[in-house]
Coordinates of C-alpha atoms (C1' of nucleotides) in Angstrom, one line a residue:
Chain A
M1 CA 27.9 21.6 0.9
S2 CA 28.4 23.5 4.2
S3 CA 27.8 21.3 7.1
D4 CA 26.3 18.2 8.3
A5 CA 23.5 18.7 10.6
T6 CA 24.1 16.2 13.5
T7 CA 22.4 17.2 16.6
A8 CA 21.6 15.6 19.8
Q9 CA 18.1 14.8 18.8
E10 CA 17.2 12.8 21.7
A11 CA 16.9 16.1 23.7
L12 CA 15.0 18.0 20.9
T13 CA 11.3 18.8 20.8
F14 CA 9.6 20.5 18.2
T15 CA 9.5 23.8 20.5
D16 CA 13.2 23.8 19.9
L17 CA 13.2 24.1 16.3
G18 CA 12.3 27.9 15.9
L19 CA 8.7 27.1 14.3
S20 CA 6.0 29.7 14.8
P21 CA 3.4 29.5 17.7
K22 CA 0.6 28.8 15.0
V23 CA 2.7 25.8 13.4
L24 CA 3.6 24.5 16.7
S25 CA 0.0 24.4 18.1
A26 CA -0.9 22.5 15.0
V27 CA 1.8 20.2 15.5
T28 CA 0.7 19.5 19.1
D29 CA -2.7 19.0 18.1
A30 CA -1.5 16.4 15.6
G31 CA -0.1 14.6 18.5
Y32 CA 3.6 15.3 17.8
T33 CA 6.1 16.2 20.4
K34 CA 9.6 15.0 19.0
P35 CA 10.8 15.7 15.5
T36 CA 12.1 12.8 13.6
P37 CA 16.0 13.1 12.4
I38 CA 15.2 14.5 9.2
Q39 CA 12.9 17.3 10.5
A40 CA 15.3 18.0 13.5
G41 CA 18.1 18.5 10.7
A42 CA 16.3 20.2 8.1
I43 CA 13.9 22.5 9.9
P44 CA 16.2 25.1 11.7
H45 CA 18.1 25.5 8.2
A46 CA 15.0 25.9 6.2
L47 CA 13.6 28.6 8.6
L48 CA 16.8 30.6 8.1
G49 CA 16.2 30.5 4.4
K50 CA 19.1 28.2 3.4
D51 CA 19.0 25.7 0.7
V52 CA 18.6 22.3 2.1
L53 CA 19.6 19.0 0.4
G54 CA 17.6 16.3 2.2
I55 CA 18.4 12.7 1.6
A56 CA 16.0 10.4 3.0
Q57 CA 13.5 7.8 2.2
T58 CA 9.8 8.1 2.5
G59 CA 8.5 7.3 6.0
T60 CA 11.1 9.4 7.7
G61 CA 8.9 12.5 8.4
K62 CA 10.3 14.1 5.2
T63 CA 7.1 15.8 4.1
A64 CA 6.8 17.7 7.6
S65 CA 10.4 18.7 7.3
F66 CA 9.6 21.2 4.5
V67 CA 5.8 21.9 5.2
L68 CA 6.6 23.1 8.9
P69 CA 9.1 25.6 8.0
M70 CA 7.4 26.7 5.0
L71 CA 4.2 27.5 6.9
T72 CA 6.3 29.4 9.3
R73 CA 7.9 31.4 6.6
L74 CA 4.7 32.1 4.8
E75 CA 3.4 34.0 7.6
K76 CA 4.9 37.1 6.5
G77 CA 3.5 38.5 3.2
R78 CA 0.6 37.8 0.8
A79 CA 0.0 36.0 -2.3
R80 CA -0.9 37.7 -5.5
A81 CA -3.1 36.7 -8.4
R82 CA -1.3 34.1 -10.9
M83 CA 1.9 34.4 -8.8
P84 CA 2.2 31.6 -6.1
R85 CA 4.6 32.2 -3.3
T86 CA 5.9 28.8 -3.1
L87 CA 5.9 25.7 -5.3
I88 CA 6.3 22.0 -4.3
L89 CA 6.9 19.4 -7.0
E90 CA 5.8 15.8 -6.8
P91 CA 6.3 12.8 -9.1
T92 CA 2.7 11.5 -8.7
R93 CA -0.7 12.9 -8.2
E94 CA -1.4 10.9 -5.1
L95 CA 1.9 12.2 -3.4
A96 CA 0.9 15.9 -4.4
A97 CA -2.6 15.3 -2.7
Q98 CA -0.9 13.9 0.3
V99 CA 1.2 17.0 0.6
E100 CA -1.8 19.0 0.3
E101 CA -3.2 17.1 3.1
N102 CA -0.3 17.9 5.3
F103 CA -0.4 21.7 4.6
I104 CA -4.2 21.6 5.6
K105 CA -3.4 19.6 8.7
Y106 CA -0.3 21.9 9.9
G107 CA -1.7 25.0 8.4
K108 CA -5.1 25.0 10.4
N109 CA -4.0 28.2 12.1
H110 CA -3.1 29.9 8.9
K111 CA -5.4 31.5 6.3
L112 CA -3.6 29.9 3.1
N113 CA -4.6 29.5 -0.4
I114 CA -3.5 26.1 -1.3
A115 CA -3.4 25.1 -5.1
L116 CA -3.0 21.5 -6.2
L117 CA -2.3 21.2 -9.8
I118 CA -2.5 17.7 -11.0
G119 CA -3.5 15.9 -14.2
G120 CA -6.7 14.1 -14.5
V121 CA -9.0 16.8 -13.1
S122 CA -10.8 20.1 -14.7
F123 CA -8.6 23.0 -14.9
D124 CA -11.4 25.2 -13.7
E125 CA -11.0 25.0 -10.3
Q126 CA -7.4 25.0 -10.5
D127 CA -7.6 28.4 -12.6
K128 CA -9.7 29.8 -10.1
K129 CA -7.2 28.9 -7.1
L130 CA -4.4 30.5 -9.1
E131 CA -6.5 33.6 -9.7
R132 CA -7.0 34.1 -6.2
G133 CA -3.2 33.8 -5.5
A134 CA -1.7 30.7 -4.2
D135 CA 0.5 30.8 -1.0
V136 CA 1.2 26.9 -1.5
L137 CA 1.2 25.5 -5.1
I138 CA 1.7 21.7 -5.1
A139 CA 2.0 20.3 -8.6
T140 CA 3.0 17.4 -10.9
P141 CA 5.3 18.6 -13.6
G142 CA 3.0 17.9 -16.5
R143 CA -0.1 19.9 -15.4
L144 CA 2.2 22.7 -14.2
L145 CA 3.7 23.3 -17.3
D146 CA 0.4 23.0 -19.0
H147 CA -1.1 25.9 -17.0
R148 CA 2.0 28.1 -17.6
E149 CA 1.7 27.6 -21.5
R150 CA -1.8 28.8 -21.1
G151 CA -0.6 31.7 -19.6
K152 CA -2.4 31.3 -16.1
L153 CA 0.6 31.0 -14.1
L154 CA 3.7 33.2 -13.4
L155 CA 6.4 31.6 -11.6
N156 CA 8.6 34.8 -10.9
G157 CA 7.2 35.3 -7.7
V158 CA 8.1 32.0 -6.1
E159 CA 10.0 32.5 -2.8
I160 CA 10.4 28.7 -2.0
L161 CA 10.6 25.8 -4.3
V162 CA 10.5 22.3 -3.0
I163 CA 11.6 19.4 -5.1
D164 CA 10.5 16.1 -3.7
E165 CA 11.4 12.5 -4.4
A166 CA 14.1 13.7 -7.0
D167 CA 15.4 10.1 -7.8
R168 CA 11.9 9.1 -8.8
M169 CA 11.2 12.2 -10.9
L170 CA 14.6 11.0 -12.6
D171 CA 13.1 7.2 -13.0
M172 CA 10.0 8.7 -14.5
G173 CA 12.1 10.8 -17.1
F174 CA 11.0 14.3 -15.4
I175 CA 14.1 15.8 -15.2
P176 CA 14.1 17.9 -18.3
D177 CA 10.9 19.2 -16.9
I178 CA 12.2 19.9 -13.6
E179 CA 15.2 21.8 -15.3
R180 CA 12.7 23.9 -17.2
I181 CA 10.7 24.7 -14.1
C182 CA 13.8 25.5 -12.1
E183 CA 14.8 28.1 -14.9
M184 CA 11.7 29.8 -14.6
I185 CA 11.9 30.7 -10.8
P186 CA 14.1 33.3 -9.9
F187 CA 17.7 32.1 -8.3
T188 CA 16.9 34.3 -5.2
R189 CA 14.4 31.7 -4.1
Q190 CA 15.1 29.1 -1.4
T191 CA 15.2 25.8 -2.7
L192 CA 14.5 22.4 -0.8
F193 CA 15.5 19.4 -2.5
F194 CA 15.0 15.9 -1.5
S195 CA 16.0 12.5 -3.1
A196 CA 16.3 9.0 -1.3
T197 CA 19.3 8.1 -3.2
M198 CA 21.9 10.1 -5.0
P199 CA 22.7 9.0 -8.4
P200 CA 24.9 11.1 -10.4
E201 CA 22.4 12.8 -12.4
I202 CA 20.7 14.0 -9.4
T203 CA 24.0 15.3 -7.9
K204 CA 24.5 17.2 -11.2
L205 CA 21.1 18.8 -10.7
T206 CA 21.8 19.8 -7.1
E207 CA 25.0 21.5 -8.2
K208 CA 23.2 23.4 -10.9
F209 CA 20.0 24.7 -8.7
L210 CA 21.0 24.6 -5.0
H211 CA 23.1 27.3 -3.4
A212 CA 25.5 26.2 -0.7
P213 CA 23.1 23.8 0.6
V214 CA 23.0 22.2 3.9
R215 CA 23.1 18.6 3.6
V216 CA 21.1 16.4 5.8
E217 CA 21.4 12.8 5.5
V218 CA 19.1 10.3 7.4
S219 CA 20.1 6.8 7.3
K220 CA 17.7 4.5 6.0
A221 CA 14.8 3.6 8.3
A222 CA 16.6 1.0 10.2
S223 CA 13.3 -0.5 10.9
T224 CA 12.6 -1.9 7.3
A225 CA 14.5 -4.8 7.4
T226 CA 13.8 -5.8 11.1
S227 CA 10.1 -5.2 11.3
I228 CA 8.8 -6.8 8.1
T229 CA 8.5 -10.4 7.9
Q230 CA 9.3 -11.6 4.1
R231 CA 8.3 -14.8 2.7
L232 CA 8.2 -16.2 -0.9
V233 CA 5.3 -18.3 -1.9
K234 CA 5.4 -20.9 -4.8
S235 CA 2.9 -20.8 -7.5
G236 CA 1.9 -22.2 -10.7
S237 CA 2.5 -19.4 -13.3
K238 CA -1.0 -19.1 -14.8
P239 CA -3.0 -16.4 -13.7
W240 CA -5.8 -18.6 -12.3
D241 CA -3.0 -20.6 -10.4
K242 CA -1.5 -17.2 -9.1
R243 CA -4.9 -15.9 -8.1
E244 CA -5.8 -19.3 -6.2
T245 CA -2.5 -19.0 -4.3
L246 CA -3.2 -15.5 -3.4
R247 CA -6.6 -16.2 -2.1
N248 CA -5.4 -19.2 -0.1
L249 CA -2.7 -17.2 1.2
I250 CA -5.1 -14.4 2.3
K251 CA -7.3 -16.6 3.9
A252 CA -4.4 -18.4 5.8
E253 CA -3.3 -15.1 7.1
D254 CA -6.9 -13.9 7.9
S255 CA -6.4 -13.5 11.7
D256 CA -3.2 -11.4 11.3
L257 CA -4.3 -9.3 8.5
K258 CA -5.8 -6.1 9.1
N259 CA -5.4 -4.6 5.6
A260 CA -3.1 -5.2 2.6
I261 CA -1.6 -3.7 -0.7
I262 CA -1.4 -6.3 -3.5
F263 CA 0.9 -5.3 -6.0
C264 CA 0.9 -6.3 -9.6
N265 CA 3.5 -5.4 -12.1
R266 CA 1.0 -4.2 -14.8
K267 CA -2.1 -2.4 -15.0
V268 CA -4.2 -5.0 -16.8
E269 CA -3.3 -7.3 -13.9
V270 CA -4.4 -4.7 -11.5
S271 CA -7.6 -4.9 -13.3
E272 CA -7.9 -8.5 -13.6
L273 CA -7.0 -9.4 -10.1
F274 CA -9.2 -6.7 -8.7
R275 CA -12.3 -8.1 -10.6
S276 CA -11.4 -11.6 -9.5
L277 CA -11.1 -10.6 -5.7
L278 CA -14.5 -8.9 -5.9
K279 CA -16.0 -12.0 -7.4
H280 CA -14.7 -14.1 -4.5
D281 CA -16.3 -11.5 -2.1
F282 CA -13.0 -9.8 -1.1
D283 CA -13.4 -6.4 0.2
A284 CA -10.9 -4.9 -2.4
G285 CA -10.2 -1.7 -4.3
A286 CA -7.9 -0.8 -6.9
L287 CA -5.6 1.7 -8.1
H288 CA -3.4 2.4 -11.0
G289 CA -2.6 5.3 -13.3
D290 CA -5.3 4.6 -16.2
M291 CA -8.1 5.0 -13.9
D292 CA -10.3 7.9 -13.4
Q293 CA -8.7 10.3 -11.0
R294 CA -11.6 10.5 -8.7
A295 CA -11.8 7.0 -8.5
R296 CA -7.9 6.8 -7.7
M297 CA -8.5 9.4 -5.0
Q298 CA -11.4 7.7 -3.4
M299 CA -10.0 4.4 -3.6
L300 CA -7.0 5.5 -1.5
A301 CA -9.2 7.6 0.6
N302 CA -11.3 4.3 1.4
F303 CA -8.5 1.9 1.8
R304 CA -6.9 4.7 4.4
D305 CA -10.1 4.8 6.3
G306 CA -10.5 1.0 6.5
K307 CA -13.5 1.0 4.3
L308 CA -11.4 -1.4 1.9
R309 CA -9.4 -4.1 3.4
Y310 CA -7.5 -4.9 0.1
L311 CA -6.0 -2.5 -2.3
V312 CA -4.7 -4.0 -5.7
A313 CA -2.2 -1.7 -7.0
S314 CA 0.4 -0.8 -9.4
D315 CA 3.6 0.7 -8.5
V316 CA 2.0 3.8 -8.5
A317 CA 1.4 3.1 -4.8
A318 CA 4.9 1.6 -4.3
R319 CA 6.6 4.7 -2.9
G320 CA 5.9 7.6 -0.7
L321 CA 2.3 6.8 0.1
D322 CA 1.7 7.5 3.7
I323 CA -1.0 4.6 4.6
P324 CA 0.1 4.0 8.5
D325 CA -1.3 0.9 9.5
V326 CA -0.8 -1.6 6.5
S327 CA -0.4 -5.0 8.1
H328 CA 0.4 -6.9 4.8
V329 CA 2.1 -6.5 1.4
F330 CA 1.5 -9.0 -1.3
N331 CA 3.5 -9.2 -4.5
Y332 CA 1.1 -10.7 -6.9
D333 CA 4.0 -10.5 -9.4
V334 CA 7.6 -10.2 -8.5
P335 CA 8.8 -6.8 -9.4
I336 CA 11.2 -6.8 -12.2
H337 CA 13.3 -4.0 -10.6
A338 CA 14.6 -5.1 -7.4
E339 CA 14.5 -1.6 -5.9
D340 CA 10.7 -1.6 -6.2
Y341 CA 10.4 -4.7 -4.1
V342 CA 12.1 -2.7 -1.2
H343 CA 9.6 0.1 -1.8
R344 CA 6.7 -2.0 -2.1
I345 CA 7.2 -4.0 1.1
G346 CA 8.1 -0.8 2.8
R347 CA 4.5 0.1 2.5
T348 CA 3.9 -2.2 5.6
G349 CA 6.0 -2.3 9.0
R350 CA 5.8 1.6 9.2
A351 CA 5.9 3.7 12.4
G352 CA 7.6 1.1 14.5
R353 CA 4.8 -1.4 13.5
S354 CA 5.3 -4.8 12.4
G355 CA 4.5 -6.1 9.0
K356 CA 4.2 -9.3 6.9
S357 CA 5.1 -9.4 3.0
F358 CA 4.5 -12.3 0.8
T359 CA 5.9 -12.5 -2.7
I360 CA 4.4 -14.9 -5.1
A361 CA 6.9 -16.5 -7.2
T362 CA 6.7 -18.8 -10.3
R363 CA 9.5 -20.6 -12.1
S364 CA 10.2 -17.9 -14.6
D365 CA 10.7 -15.5 -11.6
T366 CA 13.9 -17.1 -10.3
K367 CA 16.2 -14.5 -11.7
Y368 CA 14.3 -11.8 -10.4
V369 CA 14.1 -13.3 -7.0
D370 CA 17.9 -13.6 -7.2
A371 CA 18.5 -9.8 -7.9
I372 CA 16.1 -8.9 -5.0
E373 CA 17.9 -11.2 -2.6
K374 CA 21.2 -9.7 -3.9
L375 CA 19.9 -6.1 -3.0
I376 CA 18.8 -6.9 0.2
G377 CA 21.7 -9.0 1.0
T378 CA 19.6 -11.9 2.6
K379 CA 17.8 -14.9 1.2
I380 CA 14.0 -14.7 1.7
E381 CA 12.6 -17.8 3.0
W382 CA 10.0 -19.8 1.5
H383 CA 6.6 -19.9 3.0
D384 CA 5.6 -23.3 2.3
G385 CA 8.3 -25.0 0.2
D386 CA 10.2 -23.9 -2.9
L387 CA 9.5 -24.0 -6.4
S388 CA 10.9 -27.6 -6.8
T389 CA 7.8 -28.8 -5.4
V390 CA 5.3 -26.8 -7.6
T391 CA 3.0 -28.4 -10.1
E392 CA 2.4 -26.2 -13.2
S393 CA -1.0 -26.5 -14.8
E394 CA -1.6 -27.0 -18.3
G395 CA 0.1 -24.3 -20.8
E396 CA -2.0 -22.0 -23.4
D397 CA -1.9 -24.3 -26.1
S398 CA -3.7 -27.1 -24.1
P399 CA -7.4 -27.9 -24.6
R400 CA -7.8 -26.5 -21.2
R401 CA -7.6 -23.0 -22.6
G402 CA -9.1 -23.8 -25.9
R403 CA -8.3 -23.2 -29.1
G404 CA -7.2 -19.9 -30.8
T405 CA -7.6 -18.2 -27.4
P406 CA -5.3 -15.4 -27.4
R407 CA -2.8 -15.1 -24.7
R408 CA -3.5 -12.1 -22.2
A409 CA -3.3 -9.0 -24.6
G410 CA -1.3 -6.0 -23.6
R411 CA -3.2 -2.7 -23.8
K412 CA -1.5 -1.7 -27.3
D413 CA -3.0 -4.9 -28.7
E414 CA -6.3 -4.3 -27.1
D415 CA -6.3 -0.7 -28.7
R416 CA -5.5 -2.0 -32.2
K417 CA -8.5 -4.6 -31.9
G418 CA -11.9 -3.4 -32.9
R419 CA -14.9 -3.5 -30.3
G420 CA -16.1 -6.6 -32.2
E421 CA -13.2 -8.8 -32.1
R422 CA -12.7 -8.2 -28.5
K423 CA -16.4 -9.3 -27.9
K424 CA -15.6 -12.2 -30.3
E425 CA -12.7 -13.0 -28.0
R426 CA -14.6 -12.6 -24.8
H427 CA -17.4 -15.0 -26.2
A428 CA -14.9 -17.4 -27.2
R429 CA -13.5 -17.7 -23.7
H430 CA -16.8 -17.8 -22.3
G431 CA -17.6 -21.0 -24.1
E432 CA -15.0 -23.0 -22.5
D433 CA -16.5 -24.8 -19.7
E434 CA -13.4 -26.6 -18.5
M435 CA -11.6 -23.4 -18.2
P436 CA -11.3 -22.5 -14.4
E437 CA -13.8 -19.8 -13.2
T438 CA -11.2 -17.4 -12.4
A439 CA -9.6 -17.5 -15.7
R440 CA -12.2 -15.9 -17.6
E441 CA -12.5 -12.6 -15.7
E442 CA -10.5 -10.6 -18.3
Q443 CA -11.7 -7.2 -18.6
P444 CA -9.9 -4.2 -20.5
V445 CA -8.7 -1.5 -18.1
A446 CA -11.1 1.1 -19.1
E447 CA -14.1 -1.0 -18.1
V448 CA -12.7 -1.8 -14.6
A449 CA -11.9 1.8 -14.4
D450 CA -15.5 2.7 -15.2
I451 CA -16.8 0.2 -12.7
A452 CA -14.6 1.6 -10.2
E453 CA -15.7 5.0 -11.0
R454 CA -19.5 4.0 -10.5
R455 CA -18.5 2.7 -7.3
V456 CA -17.0 5.9 -6.3
R457 CA -20.3 7.7 -7.4
K458 CA -22.2 5.3 -5.2
D459 CA -20.1 6.0 -2.3
A460 CA -20.4 9.8 -2.7
I461 CA -24.1 9.3 -2.8
R462 CA -24.1 7.2 0.0
S463 CA -22.2 9.8 2.1
E464 CA -24.4 12.4 0.9
N465 CA -27.3 10.5 2.3
D466 CA -25.5 10.0 5.4
R467 CA -25.0 13.8 5.6
K468 CA -28.6 14.7 5.1
G469 CA -29.7 12.0 7.4
S470 CA -32.8 11.5 5.1
A471 CA -35.5 9.2 5.7
N472 CA -36.3 8.7 1.9
R473 CA -33.6 6.9 0.6
N474 CA -35.1 6.1 -2.9
E475 CA -35.8 9.8 -3.5
Q476 CA -32.3 10.6 -2.6
R477 CA -30.9 8.1 -5.0
G478 CA -33.0 9.3 -7.7
N479 CA -31.7 12.8 -7.1
G480 CA -28.2 11.8 -6.7
R481 CA -27.8 10.4 -10.2
S482 CA -26.4 12.3 -12.7
Q483 CA -27.5 12.9 -16.3
R484 CA -24.6 10.8 -17.4
D485 CA -26.1 7.7 -15.8
H486 CA -29.1 8.1 -17.4
N487 CA -27.3 7.9 -20.8
R488 CA -25.6 4.8 -19.8
P489 CA -26.5 1.4 -21.4
A490 CA -29.3 -0.2 -19.7
R491 CA -27.2 -3.1 -18.5
H492 CA -25.2 -0.7 -16.5
R493 CA -28.3 1.1 -15.1
Q494 CA -29.3 -2.1 -14.3
E495 CA -26.4 -2.8 -12.2
E496 CA -26.7 0.6 -10.4
D497 CA -30.0 -0.1 -9.3
D498 CA -29.1 -3.5 -7.9
A499 CA -26.2 -2.0 -6.4
T500 CA -28.6 0.5 -4.4
V501 CA -30.4 -2.4 -2.9
G502 CA -29.3 -2.7 0.8
F503 CA -27.6 0.5 0.7
G504 CA -26.7 0.3 4.5
D505 CA -24.4 2.3 6.7
D506 CA -22.5 -0.7 8.2
V507 CA -21.9 -2.6 5.1
P508 CA -20.3 -1.3 1.7
A509 CA -23.2 -3.2 -0.2
F510 CA -22.1 -2.0 -3.5
M511 CA -19.0 -4.0 -3.6
R512 CA -20.8 -7.3 -3.6
I513 CA -23.2 -6.2 -6.1
V514 CA -20.4 -5.2 -8.4
A515 CA -18.9 -8.6 -7.6
K516 CA -21.9 -10.4 -9.3
V517 CA -21.7 -8.5 -12.5
Chain B
dA1 C1' 8.0 -7.9 -19.3
dA2 C1' 6.2 -2.0 -16.4
dA3 C1' 4.8 2.2 -14.3
dA4 C1' 4.3 7.1 -13.7
dA5 C1' 2.9 12.2 -16.1
dA6 C1' 0.0 16.3 -20.2
dG7 C1' -4.1 15.8 -23.2

DNA sequence: AAAAAAG
C-alpha cells in the first residue's frame, strides 16, 4: 500500500479531480458539484492508472468513484469484437444493472458500447453486444464464465478490472470464480477493488491481484446510526400473527410513511407476505432470487419510481441497492446474521435523510436480537412493550390449525411432493373455517413469481398504450397479449381479462385485481 | 433456520 489519500475534501469540487470535460458535463447535469470522500480519494489515482483498494460501504458514492475515471480513460481507444476493454464484477444482478445505469447516466456524452452479462435473461442480446465490441462489460460471475466457456468472450483485452463488493462476493462463495477471472486478464491491467470490510481472505486476494494499490478508506457513513430511528416490535410467532402485526404497524405509520422495504428471511416468506399484502389492498411488490428476472427488474423499477409503495424482499435487496428515498424499513423477520440487520436498515436514512426501521420480534428471536444489539453496541427500544406482554396464539397441533396440516414446507419439500399432493394440502387448509384468513395464503414461490410476471407484462402493455396514446384500448390489449398468454389455463386468462378492466393511468388497477385472486 | 449466482 503506498499512501493514504487524505485530502482537504471540503475545498474540492469535481473539476479539481482531473476528469474529462465530457464526464464533468454529465456530472454537472446530474446535479453534483462536490465529490464524496471516496470519490475525492480514489478518482485522481484511478485516472493515473494506479490500482485502488477502496474500503467503503455502499451509499458512500463508491460506484461513481470508479465509473467516472473509467469513462475518462475510455475516451482513448476503441473496443474490438469479443474483446471488452473493461470489466466490472458485481455480486448480484440488480447491482450489475445499477452500475450499468450509472454508466449510461455519466456516459451520456460518450459513444460507448455497454454490455450487461447477468443470468436469468437470454444469451442472444448479450452475444450481440459482445460481438459489437464492448467498451464496458458489467457482469455477475456465473454468466460471465458461461459466456467465456462458450467461446464468445476473450478477456485478454481488458484494460481496467473492477471488483465491487468483494466481501459480499466472499459471503456468496464467489472467490474461486473471481480468482479464475482475475487470472484470465493480463496483469498489465489496472485493478480497482472495493470492499466494505477487509476479512483475511479478502486481504489475501488483494495481495495476490493488486499491484501497489492506493488504499482509500472511508469511515462508515456516520449517518447510519444517527439518522435511523430503530424500534423492536413484539409479535406472536405464527405467520398470521406476524402479518397482522405488520399491517397494524404500517397503518399506524401511514402519515410518515412514504415507502418501505419489508425484509423476510426466506423466499417463501417473501411470496406469502407479498400475496397477503395484496389481499389486504396494500400497494406491494416483491423481490427475491427465484423470481423471473424481468419481474425482478420491473418490481425494482416500479418501487423506485413510486408506483409501488411497499417492496417485500429477501436479502437480495439488503445491500448496495440505491433507492434514495426509502422512508421505512420493516424487518418482518429478525435477520439471523447480525450484519444483515445493519445492511437492511441502511436502505433507509440515506443521503442525509431520516428514516425509520421496525423489527418484528417473537419469543424465539431473542438470541438474534441480542446478537444485533451487541453488534451495533446499543439496545434497541421496544415500540409498544416488550415480549413479556405478548400473547401467543395456538400452536400448530391445535384445532385452530387443523389436523394433519403440515407445517410450512420449505422449497425442497415442495419440490419433492407431487402436484396432486400439494393440491390436496391446499384443499385441506381451505376447509378450515376457524383458521384466520391470512393463514391460508400459502402459495409456492413459482406461482407467485408467475403472478409477478403477469403483472409486469400488464405494466409493459400499459406503458405501451400510454406511449401510443391510443384511443382504442381493447384492441391494443388484444395485440399486446403474447402467444404464451393464450396457452395459459383458462383461469389465468380470466384473471388477466379482469385485470385489464379499469386500466387507467392514475391507479395501477392490476394490483387490486390480482389481490382478488 | 437463508440468500445469492449458471443452467
